[in-house]
Structures are given as structure tokens and as C-alpha cells.
C-alpha positions as semicolon CSV with decimal commas, in nm:
position;residue;x (nm);y (nm);z (nm)
1;R;-0,949;0,857;0,883
2;F;-0,789;0,546;0,733
3;H;-0,991;0,228;0,778
4;Y;-0,736;-0,016;0,634
5;V;-0,359;-0,062;0,633
6;Y;-0,202;-0,246;0,341
7;H;0,107;-0,442;0,446
8;I;0,315;-0,736;0,336
9;D;0,332;-1,042;0,558
10;Q;0,690;-1,077;0,684
11;V;0,665;-1,457;0,699
12;D;0,531;-1,552;0,356
13;G;0,541;-1,222;0,160
14;S;0,167;-1,224;0,093
15;D;-0,034;-0,906;0,043
16;R;-0,248;-0,830;0,349
17;V;-0,490;-0,564;0,468
18;L;-0,545;-0,487;0,834
19;C;-0,884;-0,344;0,929
20;V;-0,816;-0,074;1,187
21;N;-1,160;-0,090;1,354
22;S;-1,182;-0,468;1,397
23;N;-0,810;-0,550;1,402
24;S;-0,880;-0,829;1,151
25;D;-0,608;-0,908;0,900
26;V;-0,719;-1,044;0,561
27;Q;-0,564;-1,146;0,230
28;F;-0,559;-0,859;-0,021
29;D;-0,703;-1,058;-0,310
30;E;-0,935;-0,979;-0,600
31;E;-1,250;-1,050;-0,400
32;F;-1,150;-0,814;-0,118
33;Y;-1,031;-0,548;-0,364
34;K;-1,371;-0,559;-0,539
35;F;-1,546;-0,530;-0,201
36;L;-1,337;-0,222;-0,118
37;C;-1,411;-0,060;-0,456
38;K;-1,782;-0,132;-0,425
39;T;-1,786;0,013;-0,073
40;Y;-1,569;0,323;-0,129
41;G;-1,537;0,374;-0,505
42;E;-1,273;0,629;-0,595
43;A;-1,258;0,739;-0,228
44;L;-1,086;0,408;-0,146
45;R;-0,749;0,585;-0,159
46;E;-0,863;0,795;0,137
47;R;-0,939;0,479;0,337
48;I;-0,639;0,255;0,273
49;F;-0,289;0,335;0,397
50;F;0,030;0,185;0,255
51;F;0,281;0,056;0,514
52;V;0,591;-0,140;0,431
53;D;0,872;-0,263;0,652
54;N;1,107;-0,312;0,360
55;R;1,336;-0,589;0,488
56;N;1,190;-0,847;0,252
57;V;0,981;-0,658;0,001
58;I;1,172;-0,402;-0,205
59;G;1,046;-0,417;-0,561
60;K;0,730;-0,616;-0,483
61;D;0,431;-0,498;-0,685
62;V;0,113;-0,422;-0,496
63;P;-0,186;-0,594;-0,659
64;F;-0,459;-0,384;-0,821
65;Q;-0,265;-0,055;-0,824
66;L;-0,278;-0,023;-1,202
67;V;-0,636;-0,151;-1,221
68;Y;-0,748;0,115;-0,972
69;Q;-0,547;0,388;-1,146
70;R;-0,696;0,305;-1,488
71;R;-1,049;0,295;-1,346
72;F;-1,040;0,607;-1,128
73;G;-0,754;0,808;-1,282
74;Q;-0,557;0,834;-0,958
75;P;-0,318;0,620;-0,754
76;L;-0,460;0,365;-0,510
77;F;-0,256;0,500;-0,220
78;M;-0,277;0,863;-0,115
79;Q;-0,030;0,828;0,171
80;S;0,231;0,576;0,275
81;V;0,498;0,500;0,529
82;V;0,805;0,289;0,465
83;L;1,031;0,170;0,745
84;A;1,399;0,162;0,643
85;H;1,657;-0,021;0,850
86;D;1,977;0,146;0,727
87;V;2,113;0,387;0,464
88;D;2,120;0,116;0,196
89;D;1,752;0,049;0,262
90;F;1,675;0,418;0,219
91;S;1,855;0,424;-0,116
92;K;1,670;0,114;-0,239
93;I;1,334;0,256;-0,130
94;W;1,398;0,589;-0,297
95;Q;1,494;0,417;-0,624
96;A;1,194;0,181;-0,612
97;M;0,951;0,468;-0,549
98;G;1,104;0,666;-0,835
99;R;1,053;0,376;-1,079
100;S;0,697;0,308;-0,969
101;R;0,420;0,384;-1,217
102;T;0,167;0,422;-0,937
103;M;0,350;0,559;-0,633
104;N;0,481;0,883;-0,787
105;E;0,170;1,075;-0,680
106;T;0,161;0,920;-0,333
107;R;0,277;1,121;-0,032
108;F;0,515;0,902;0,161
109;S;0,740;0,919;0,461
110;I;1,044;0,702;0,515
111;Y;1,153;0,627;0,869
112;K;1,482;0,473;0,970
113;S;1,461;0,221;1,253
């Protein structure tokens, strides 16, 4: 069902999107975001999955979330998974999700490694 997985590069912290069908990993930049919107329109949220291994990325904003929400009236991500590494991680994730202007309507699961 999902064609793409949004993730954050663990080496340099850049925003990336993995294409599930081709296994290609590309920069999540304005050009690629526009391609995704042109291809899927408001259904993009049904095609892109949010995955974060939170060791290095708590509090990082995901590009284009607010742009998408203003344009289509819904959050960019319909579903997400966050990998927590300990109880402190879980607490940080929960707080970050609660403060988010765009993730409040996203179904998410948190897994402890």
C-alpha cells in the first residue's frame, strides 16, 4: 500500500525517502515533494509512511508538512512508526508528537528496541 518511506539519514541527518518498489533512496527536497504531489495529489498521505529511529532526530521538523496540510487540509503522514531505544526516548517522542502541529492526526506506533 505504501510506496515510499520517509526517514532521516543517521549519518548526516538529511531528510530521505526510500522507494519501496525500486529500493532507491532519494533526498526529500522541494523538487521531489512537488513530483509526489503532482503524482498523488491529496492521496500522497496514503503512499508515504513516516519512520524514525529517534536516536538523533527528536524535534527535527519534516519538510513540507505544513505546506501539504495547508494545501490539502490534512496531515502529510497518515501512519508512522517511531523506534525508541529506552524509556527516556519514549517520553521524548510522546512529548514531541504532542507538540507537533502536523502529527496530531497521524496514527503512530512506538516500538522499543
